[in-house]
Coordinates of C-alpha atoms and ligand atoms in Angstrom, one line a residue:
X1 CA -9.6 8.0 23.7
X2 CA -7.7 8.5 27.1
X3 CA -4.3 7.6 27.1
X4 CA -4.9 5.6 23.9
X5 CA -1.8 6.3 22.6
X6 CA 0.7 6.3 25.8
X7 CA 3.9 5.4 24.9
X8 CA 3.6 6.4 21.1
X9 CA 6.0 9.3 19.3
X10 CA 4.3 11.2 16.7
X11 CA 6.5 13.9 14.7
X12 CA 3.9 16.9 13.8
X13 CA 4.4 18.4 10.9
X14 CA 3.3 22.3 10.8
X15 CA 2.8 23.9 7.1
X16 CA 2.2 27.2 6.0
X17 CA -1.6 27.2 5.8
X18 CA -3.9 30.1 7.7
X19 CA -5.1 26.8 9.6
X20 CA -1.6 26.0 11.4
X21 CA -3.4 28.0 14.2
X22 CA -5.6 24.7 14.5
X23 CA -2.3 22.5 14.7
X24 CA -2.1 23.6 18.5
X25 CA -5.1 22.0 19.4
X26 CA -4.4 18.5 17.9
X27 CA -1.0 18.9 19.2
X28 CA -3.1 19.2 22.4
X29 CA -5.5 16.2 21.9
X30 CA -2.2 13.8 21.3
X31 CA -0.2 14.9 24.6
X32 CA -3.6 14.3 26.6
X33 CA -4.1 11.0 24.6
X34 CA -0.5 10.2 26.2
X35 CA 1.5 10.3 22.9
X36 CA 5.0 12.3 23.2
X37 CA 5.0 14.8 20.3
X38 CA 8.1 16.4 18.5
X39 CA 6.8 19.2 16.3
X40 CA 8.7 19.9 13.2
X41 CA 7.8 23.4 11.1
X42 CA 8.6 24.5 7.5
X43 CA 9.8 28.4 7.3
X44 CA 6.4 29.0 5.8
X45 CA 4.6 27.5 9.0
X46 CA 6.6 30.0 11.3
X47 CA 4.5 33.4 9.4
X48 CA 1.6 32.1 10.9
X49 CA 2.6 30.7 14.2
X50 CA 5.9 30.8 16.7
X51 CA 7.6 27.5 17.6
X52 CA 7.2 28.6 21.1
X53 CA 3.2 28.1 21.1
X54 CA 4.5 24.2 20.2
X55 CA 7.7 24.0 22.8
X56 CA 5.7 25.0 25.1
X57 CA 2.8 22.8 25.1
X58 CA 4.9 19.3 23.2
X59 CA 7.1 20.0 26.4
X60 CA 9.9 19.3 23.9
X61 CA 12.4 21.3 21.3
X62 CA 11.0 22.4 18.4
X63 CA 12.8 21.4 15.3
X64 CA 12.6 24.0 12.4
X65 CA 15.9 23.8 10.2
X66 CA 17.8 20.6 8.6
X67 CA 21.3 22.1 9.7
X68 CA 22.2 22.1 13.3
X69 CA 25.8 21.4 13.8
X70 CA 25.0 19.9 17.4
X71 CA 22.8 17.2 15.3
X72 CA 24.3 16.3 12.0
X73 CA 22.0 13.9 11.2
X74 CA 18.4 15.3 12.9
X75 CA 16.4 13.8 9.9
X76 CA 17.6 10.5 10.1
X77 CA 17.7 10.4 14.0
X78 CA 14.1 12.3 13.7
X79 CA 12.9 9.8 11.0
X80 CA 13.9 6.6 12.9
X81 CA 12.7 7.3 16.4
X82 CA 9.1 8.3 15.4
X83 CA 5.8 5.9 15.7
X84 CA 4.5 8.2 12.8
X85 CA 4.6 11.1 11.0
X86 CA 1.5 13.5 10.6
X87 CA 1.1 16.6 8.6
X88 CA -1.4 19.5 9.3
X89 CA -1.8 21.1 7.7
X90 CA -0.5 19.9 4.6
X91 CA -0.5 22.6 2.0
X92 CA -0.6 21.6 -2.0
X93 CA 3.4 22.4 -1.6
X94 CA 4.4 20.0 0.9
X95 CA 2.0 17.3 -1.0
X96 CA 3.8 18.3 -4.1
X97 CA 6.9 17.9 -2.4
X98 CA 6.6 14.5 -0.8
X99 CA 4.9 13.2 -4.1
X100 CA 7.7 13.5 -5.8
X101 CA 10.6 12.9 -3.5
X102 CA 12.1 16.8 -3.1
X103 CA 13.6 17.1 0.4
X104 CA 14.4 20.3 0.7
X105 CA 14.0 21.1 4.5
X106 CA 13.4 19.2 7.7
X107 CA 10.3 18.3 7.2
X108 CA 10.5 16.8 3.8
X109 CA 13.7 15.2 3.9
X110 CA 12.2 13.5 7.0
X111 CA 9.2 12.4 5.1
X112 CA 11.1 10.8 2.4
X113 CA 13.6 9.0 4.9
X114 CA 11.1 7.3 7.4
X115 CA 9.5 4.7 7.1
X116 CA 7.2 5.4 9.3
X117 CA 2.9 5.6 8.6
X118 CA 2.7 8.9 7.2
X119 CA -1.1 10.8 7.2
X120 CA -1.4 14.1 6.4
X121 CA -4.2 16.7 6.8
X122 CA -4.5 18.8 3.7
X123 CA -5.7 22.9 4.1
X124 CA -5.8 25.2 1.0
X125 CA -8.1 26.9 -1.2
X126 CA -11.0 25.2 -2.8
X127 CA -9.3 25.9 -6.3
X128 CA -6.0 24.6 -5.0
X129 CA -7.6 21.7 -4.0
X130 CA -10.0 21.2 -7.2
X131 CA -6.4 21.3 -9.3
X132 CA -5.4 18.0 -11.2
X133 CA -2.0 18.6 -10.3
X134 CA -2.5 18.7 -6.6
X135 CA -4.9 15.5 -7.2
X136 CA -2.4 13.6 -9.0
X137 CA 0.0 14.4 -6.4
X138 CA -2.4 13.0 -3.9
X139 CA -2.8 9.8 -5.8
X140 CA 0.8 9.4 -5.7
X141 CA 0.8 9.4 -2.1
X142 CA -2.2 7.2 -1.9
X143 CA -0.2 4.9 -3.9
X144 CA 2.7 4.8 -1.4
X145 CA 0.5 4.2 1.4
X146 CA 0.2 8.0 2.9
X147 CA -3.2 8.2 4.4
X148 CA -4.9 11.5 3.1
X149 CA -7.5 12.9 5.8
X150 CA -9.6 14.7 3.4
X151 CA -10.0 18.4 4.3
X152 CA -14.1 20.1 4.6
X153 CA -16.3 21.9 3.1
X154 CA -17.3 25.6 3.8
X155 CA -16.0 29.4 4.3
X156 CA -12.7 29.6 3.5
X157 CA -9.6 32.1 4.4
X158 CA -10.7 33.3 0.5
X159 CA -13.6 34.8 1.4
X160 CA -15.2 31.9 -1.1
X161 CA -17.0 28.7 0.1
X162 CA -15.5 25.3 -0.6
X163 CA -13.7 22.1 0.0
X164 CA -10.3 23.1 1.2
X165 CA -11.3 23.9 5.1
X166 CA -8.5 21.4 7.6
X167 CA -10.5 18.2 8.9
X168 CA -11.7 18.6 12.2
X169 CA -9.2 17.6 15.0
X170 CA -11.0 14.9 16.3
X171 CA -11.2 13.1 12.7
X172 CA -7.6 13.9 12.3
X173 CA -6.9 12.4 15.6
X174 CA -9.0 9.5 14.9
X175 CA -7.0 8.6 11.5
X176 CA -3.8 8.6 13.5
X177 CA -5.3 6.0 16.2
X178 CA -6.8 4.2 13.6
X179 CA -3.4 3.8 12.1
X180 CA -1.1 3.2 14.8
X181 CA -4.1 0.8 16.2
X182 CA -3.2 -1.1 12.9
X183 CA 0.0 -1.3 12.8
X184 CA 0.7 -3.9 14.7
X185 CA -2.3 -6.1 14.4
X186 CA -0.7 -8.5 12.1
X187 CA 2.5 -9.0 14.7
X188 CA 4.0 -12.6 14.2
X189 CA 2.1 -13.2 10.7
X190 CA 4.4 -14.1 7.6
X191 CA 2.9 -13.1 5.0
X192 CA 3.7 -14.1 1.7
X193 CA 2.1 -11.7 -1.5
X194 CA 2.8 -11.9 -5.4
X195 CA 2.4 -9.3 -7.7
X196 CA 2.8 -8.2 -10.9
X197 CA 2.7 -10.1 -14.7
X198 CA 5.2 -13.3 -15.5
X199 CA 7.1 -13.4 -18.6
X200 CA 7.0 -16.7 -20.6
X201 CA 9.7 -16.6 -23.4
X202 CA 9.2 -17.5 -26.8
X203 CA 13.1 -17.1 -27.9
X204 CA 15.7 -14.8 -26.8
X205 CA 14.1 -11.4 -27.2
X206 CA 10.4 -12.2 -27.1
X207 CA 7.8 -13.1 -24.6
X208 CA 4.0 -13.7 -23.9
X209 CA 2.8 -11.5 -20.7
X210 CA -0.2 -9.1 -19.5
X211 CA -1.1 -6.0 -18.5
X212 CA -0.2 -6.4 -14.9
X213 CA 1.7 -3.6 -12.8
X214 CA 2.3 -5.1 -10.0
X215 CA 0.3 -2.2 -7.9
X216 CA -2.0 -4.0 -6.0
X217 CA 0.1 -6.6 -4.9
X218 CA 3.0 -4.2 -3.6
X219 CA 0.0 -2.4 -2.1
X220 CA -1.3 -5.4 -0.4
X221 CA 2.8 -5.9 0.8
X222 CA 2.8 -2.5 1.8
X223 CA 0.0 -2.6 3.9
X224 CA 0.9 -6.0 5.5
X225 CA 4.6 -4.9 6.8
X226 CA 2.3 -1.2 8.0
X227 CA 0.9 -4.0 10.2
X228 CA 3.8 -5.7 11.7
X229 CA 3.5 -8.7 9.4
X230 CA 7.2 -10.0 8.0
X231 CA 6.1 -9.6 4.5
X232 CA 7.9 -11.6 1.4
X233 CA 7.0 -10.4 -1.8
X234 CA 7.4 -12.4 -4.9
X235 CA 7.3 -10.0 -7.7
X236 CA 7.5 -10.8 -11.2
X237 CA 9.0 -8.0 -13.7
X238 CA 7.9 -4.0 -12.5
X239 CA 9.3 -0.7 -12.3
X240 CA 8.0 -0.3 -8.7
X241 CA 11.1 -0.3 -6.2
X242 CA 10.7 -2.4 -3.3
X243 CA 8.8 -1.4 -1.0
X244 CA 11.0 -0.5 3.1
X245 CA 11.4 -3.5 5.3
X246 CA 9.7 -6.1 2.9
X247 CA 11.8 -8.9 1.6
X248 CA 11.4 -8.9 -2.5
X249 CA 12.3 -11.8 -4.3
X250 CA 12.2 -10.7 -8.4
X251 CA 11.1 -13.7 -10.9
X252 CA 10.2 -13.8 -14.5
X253 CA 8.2 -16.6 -15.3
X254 CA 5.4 -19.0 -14.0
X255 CA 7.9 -21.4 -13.3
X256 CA 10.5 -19.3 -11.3
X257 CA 7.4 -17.8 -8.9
X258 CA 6.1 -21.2 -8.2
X259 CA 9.7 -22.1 -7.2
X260 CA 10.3 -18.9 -5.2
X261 CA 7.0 -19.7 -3.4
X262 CA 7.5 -23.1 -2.9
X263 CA 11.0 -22.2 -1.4
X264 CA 9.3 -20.0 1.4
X265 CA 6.2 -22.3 1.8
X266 CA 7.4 -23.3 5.2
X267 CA 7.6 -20.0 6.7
X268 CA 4.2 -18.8 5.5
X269 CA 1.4 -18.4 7.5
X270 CA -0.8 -16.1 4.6
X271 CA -0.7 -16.4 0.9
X272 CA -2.6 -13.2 -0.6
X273 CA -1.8 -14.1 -4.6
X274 CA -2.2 -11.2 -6.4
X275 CA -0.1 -11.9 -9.3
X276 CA -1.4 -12.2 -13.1
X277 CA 0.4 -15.4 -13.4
X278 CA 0.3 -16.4 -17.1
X279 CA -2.2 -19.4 -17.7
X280 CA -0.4 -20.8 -20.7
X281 CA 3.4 -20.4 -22.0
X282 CA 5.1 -22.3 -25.3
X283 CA 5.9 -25.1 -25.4
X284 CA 9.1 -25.0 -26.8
X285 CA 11.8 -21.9 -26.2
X286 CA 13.6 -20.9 -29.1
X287 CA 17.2 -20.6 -28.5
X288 CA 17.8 -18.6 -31.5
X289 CA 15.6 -15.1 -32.4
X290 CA 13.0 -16.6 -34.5
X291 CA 13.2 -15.2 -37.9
X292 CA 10.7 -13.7 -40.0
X293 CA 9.9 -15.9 -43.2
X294 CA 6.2 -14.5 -44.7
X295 CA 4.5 -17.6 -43.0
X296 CA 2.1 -17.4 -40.9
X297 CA 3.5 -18.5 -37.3
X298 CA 2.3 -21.4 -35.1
X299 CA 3.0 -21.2 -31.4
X300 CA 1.8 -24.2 -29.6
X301 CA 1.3 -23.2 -25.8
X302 CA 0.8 -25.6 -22.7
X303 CA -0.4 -25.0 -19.4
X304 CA 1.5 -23.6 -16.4
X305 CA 1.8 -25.0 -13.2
X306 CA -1.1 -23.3 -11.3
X307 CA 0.5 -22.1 -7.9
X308 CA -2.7 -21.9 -5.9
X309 CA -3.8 -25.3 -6.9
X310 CA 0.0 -26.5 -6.1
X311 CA -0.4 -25.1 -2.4
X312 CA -3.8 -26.4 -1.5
X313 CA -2.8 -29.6 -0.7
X314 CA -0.1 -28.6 1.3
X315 CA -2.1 -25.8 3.1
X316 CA -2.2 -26.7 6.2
X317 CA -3.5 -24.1 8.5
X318 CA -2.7 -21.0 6.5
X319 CA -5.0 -18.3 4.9
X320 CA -5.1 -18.4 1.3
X321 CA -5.9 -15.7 -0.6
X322 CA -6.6 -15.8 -4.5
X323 CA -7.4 -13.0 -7.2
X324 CA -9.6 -12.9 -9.9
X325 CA -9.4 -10.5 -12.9
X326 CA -12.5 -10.8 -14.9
X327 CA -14.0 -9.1 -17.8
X328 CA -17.4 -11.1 -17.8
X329 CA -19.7 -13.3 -15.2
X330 CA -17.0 -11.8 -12.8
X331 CA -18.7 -13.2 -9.6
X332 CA -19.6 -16.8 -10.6
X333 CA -16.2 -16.9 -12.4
X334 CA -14.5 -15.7 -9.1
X335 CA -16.7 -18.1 -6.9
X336 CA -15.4 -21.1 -9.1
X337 CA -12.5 -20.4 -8.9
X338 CA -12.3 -20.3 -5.1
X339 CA -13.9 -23.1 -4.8
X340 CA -11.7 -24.8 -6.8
X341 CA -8.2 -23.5 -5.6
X342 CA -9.8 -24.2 -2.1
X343 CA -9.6 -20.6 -0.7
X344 CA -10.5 -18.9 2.0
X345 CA -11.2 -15.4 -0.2
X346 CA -11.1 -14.3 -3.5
X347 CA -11.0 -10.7 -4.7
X348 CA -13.1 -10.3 -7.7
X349 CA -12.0 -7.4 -10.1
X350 CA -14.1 -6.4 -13.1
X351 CA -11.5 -5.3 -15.1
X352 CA -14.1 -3.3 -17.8
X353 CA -15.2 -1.5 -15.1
X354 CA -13.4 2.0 -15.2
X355 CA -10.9 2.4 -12.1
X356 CA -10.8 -1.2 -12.0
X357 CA -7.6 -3.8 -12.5
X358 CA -4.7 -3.5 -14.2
X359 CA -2.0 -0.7 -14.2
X360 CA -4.3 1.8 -12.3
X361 CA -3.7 3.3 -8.6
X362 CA -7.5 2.6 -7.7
X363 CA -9.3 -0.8 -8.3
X364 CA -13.2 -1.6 -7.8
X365 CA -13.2 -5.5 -6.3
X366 CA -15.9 -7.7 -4.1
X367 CA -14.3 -9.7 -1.4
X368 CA -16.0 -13.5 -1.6
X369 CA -15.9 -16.1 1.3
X370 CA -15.8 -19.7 1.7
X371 CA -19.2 -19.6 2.3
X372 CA -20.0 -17.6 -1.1
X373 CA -21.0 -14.5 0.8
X374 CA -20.0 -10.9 -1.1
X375 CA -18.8 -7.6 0.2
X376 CA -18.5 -5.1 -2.8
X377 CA -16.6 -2.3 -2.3
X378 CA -16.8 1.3 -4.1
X379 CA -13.9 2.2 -6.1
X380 CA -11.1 2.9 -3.5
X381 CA -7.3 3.3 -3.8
X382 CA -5.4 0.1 -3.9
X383 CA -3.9 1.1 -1.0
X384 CA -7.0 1.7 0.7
X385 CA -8.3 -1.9 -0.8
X386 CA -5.0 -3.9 0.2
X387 CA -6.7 -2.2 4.1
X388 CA -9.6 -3.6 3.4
X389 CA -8.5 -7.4 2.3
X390 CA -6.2 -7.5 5.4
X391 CA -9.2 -6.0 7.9
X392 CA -11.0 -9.7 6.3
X393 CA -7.8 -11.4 6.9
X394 CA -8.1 -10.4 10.2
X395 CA -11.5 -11.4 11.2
X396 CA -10.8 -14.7 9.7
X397 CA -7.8 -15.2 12.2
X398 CA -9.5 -14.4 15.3
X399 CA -12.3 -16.9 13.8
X400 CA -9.7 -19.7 13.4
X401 CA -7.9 -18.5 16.8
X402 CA -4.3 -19.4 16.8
X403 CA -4.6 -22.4 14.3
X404 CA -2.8 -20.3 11.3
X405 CA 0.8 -20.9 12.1
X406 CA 2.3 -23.3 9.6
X407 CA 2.6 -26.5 9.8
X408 CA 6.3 -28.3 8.5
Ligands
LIG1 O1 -0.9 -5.5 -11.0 P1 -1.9 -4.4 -11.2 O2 -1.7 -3.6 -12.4 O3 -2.1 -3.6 -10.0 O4 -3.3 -5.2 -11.4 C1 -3.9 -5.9 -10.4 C2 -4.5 -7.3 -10.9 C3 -5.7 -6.9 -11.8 C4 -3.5 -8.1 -11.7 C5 -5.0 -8.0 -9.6 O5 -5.9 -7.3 -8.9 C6 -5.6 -9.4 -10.0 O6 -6.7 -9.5 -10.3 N1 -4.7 -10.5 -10.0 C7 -5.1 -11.8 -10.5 C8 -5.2 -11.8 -11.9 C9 -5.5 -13.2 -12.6 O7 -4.9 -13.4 -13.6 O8 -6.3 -14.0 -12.0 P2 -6.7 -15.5 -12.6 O9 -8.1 -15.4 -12.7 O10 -5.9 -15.8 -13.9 O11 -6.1 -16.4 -11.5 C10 -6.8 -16.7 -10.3 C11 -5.8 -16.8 -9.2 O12 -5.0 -18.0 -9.4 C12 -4.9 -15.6 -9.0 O13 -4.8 -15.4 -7.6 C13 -3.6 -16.1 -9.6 O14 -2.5 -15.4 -9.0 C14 -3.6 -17.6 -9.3 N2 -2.9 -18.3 -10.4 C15 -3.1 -18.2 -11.7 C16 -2.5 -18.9 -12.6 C17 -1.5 -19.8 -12.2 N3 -0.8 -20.5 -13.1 N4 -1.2 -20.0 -10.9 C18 -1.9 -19.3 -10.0 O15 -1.7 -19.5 -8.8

């Protein structure tokens, strides 16, 4: 791991956890791995430790308050100049914090203004830990990205046994390589995702849609621009707010996203379509609120343009990605599918399966090739899967070499 990460800036973030004593020695582990290292603590961190144990051995200032009238603005100067942001320990009230966008000192108001990889290394007691509160709070970070480095198990400062115990430095250490190692892997790729349901209308006030969030495919976008892709995201209708640095074009129907993706087709060197594009929309639009008359109502519903299909035949050498959201024969369904959009994967979700599909922060899916061949994965969190589906994306570049760059 020597000098791995030269020329990387990391902003440590100390909490106030019995374990901030172990923050020292990953602070050590980074400055020998040849990252710089500004260390940030809450007031809480400072009970257990003094800032000058971290000046003296970051070789830098130690930042500890929001309000420093040499520095007006520390936590946006802070929050744009870091690689990335780790956190350990993390106790359940920084987690809290973060989850739910209080900034209230240094440290949190920096986490909620960078957009930089965050992971964080959470240290409490096994009870804290075992609480649904702090596990939805963890979800939510999951869910924007955060990469969680899941604390042991064994003695704790309780005097009990449990989970709760800070990760060892080395596996905290490792998640941070892993994710700067990442980040830029996907450099010079333009990568084009859709996500969430389409509307098709049936007169002014009504419309035909699905289930869909829109939570895989901003995972999958999220992901993608944590990699150094430029990443354009056509969305159809969702409360999720864009996420940073990813270009989000908003549609409603079947229609509008094939036009928004047909507009960008020429700088597109991935297609990952994880949108639950409507199969069929009515034929006719009312242009007047159809009005209820005791009779049974007829709809008569025609075909959309289908997107993928659309693409294929003007593919060139990009990556094409397909979904497939099945509730039965999920993996023949799936490999007909690729095989007739022409893809080069399709992600398979079982949609009974619980944790699986629609409007959930964790989905269950298998990965299929072009050659038919299957990698299931255990129910993860969609950020965690969106990981996994570019890791694929990946291999398949360095198999095609430089080929993928598009073709006018
Ligand atoms: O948004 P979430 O709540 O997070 O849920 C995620 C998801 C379940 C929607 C997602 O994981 C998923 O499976 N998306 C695809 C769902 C789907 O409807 O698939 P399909 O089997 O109908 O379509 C197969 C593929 O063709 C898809 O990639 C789809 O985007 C594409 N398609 C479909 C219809 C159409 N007219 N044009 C298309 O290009």
């Amino acid at each position: 791991m020597e000098m791995d990460l030269q020329g990387k800036h990391i902003l440590l973030g100390v909490t106030g956890s019995i374990a901030a004593y172990k923050s020292v020695l990953i602070l050590r582990h980074l400055v020998q791995a040849g990252a710089q290292v500004t260390v940030v603590m809450t007031s809480s961190a400072q009970q257990f430790i003094a800032p000058l144990t971290f000046q003296i051995l970051s070789h830098r200032p130690v930042f500890t308050s929001l309000f420093d009238p040499s520095d007006e603005i520390r936590h946006l100067t802070l929050a744009e100049q870091v690689d990335l942001i780790l956190i350990a320990p993390a106790t359940a009230n920084i987690i809290g914090k973060i989850a739910n966008g209080i900034a209230d000192d240094l440290l949190t108001t920096l986490a909620v203004a960078s957009s930089s990889p965050i992971v964080i290394a959470p240290a409490m007691d096994g009870d804290m830990w075992t609480h649904p509160v702090l596990q939805r709070n963890l979800s939510v970070l999951d869910g924007l990205g955060v990469h969680v480095v899941s604390p042991e198990e064994g003695p704790l400062a309780s005097g009990k046994e449990g989970m709760g115990r800070l990760a060892l430095e080395s596996r905290i250490v490792a998640a941070v390589l892993s994710r700067l190692r990442k980040r830029e892997d996907l450099k010079g790729e333009t990568v084009l995702v859709t996500a969430g349901p389409t509307r098709e209308p049936i007169d002014p006030v009504r419309h035909i849609t699905n289930r869909s969030s829109g939570k895989m495919g901003y995972a999958l976008a999220r992901a993608a621009q944590g990699r150094g892709a430029r990443v354009i995201l056509i969305s159809g209708p969702t409360h999720l707010p864009a996420p940073p640095k990813v270009e989000r074009i908003s549609v409603q129907s079947a229609e509008e996203m094939r036009e928004a993706v047909l507009r960008c087709w020429s700088e597109v060197t991935v297609l990952m379509m994880a949108a639950a594009v409507a199969d069929y929309r009515p034929r006719r639009r009312s242009d007047q609120k159809l009005k209820k008359d005791h009779e049974p109502l007829f709809l008569e519903l025609e075909p959309t343009p289908d997107i993928l299909s659309e693409v294929r035949s003007r593919r060139g050498h990009r990556i094409l990605i397909g979904f497939a959201a099945e509730t039965e024969d999920v993996l023949s369904r799936a490999r007909s599918k690729l095989e007739q959009k022409g893809l080069d994967l399709i992600v398979a979700n079982d949609v009974t399966q619980e944790g699986a599909g629609f409007d959930l922060d964790t989905n269950i899916v298998t990965i299929i090739d072009a050659n038919g061949e299957a990698m299931a994965l255990p129910k993860l969190s969609k950020a965690e899967v969106a990981e996994r589906i570019l890791d694929r994306i990946k291999e398949l570049k360095s198999r095609l070499g430089t080929g993928s760059r598009p073709i006018h």
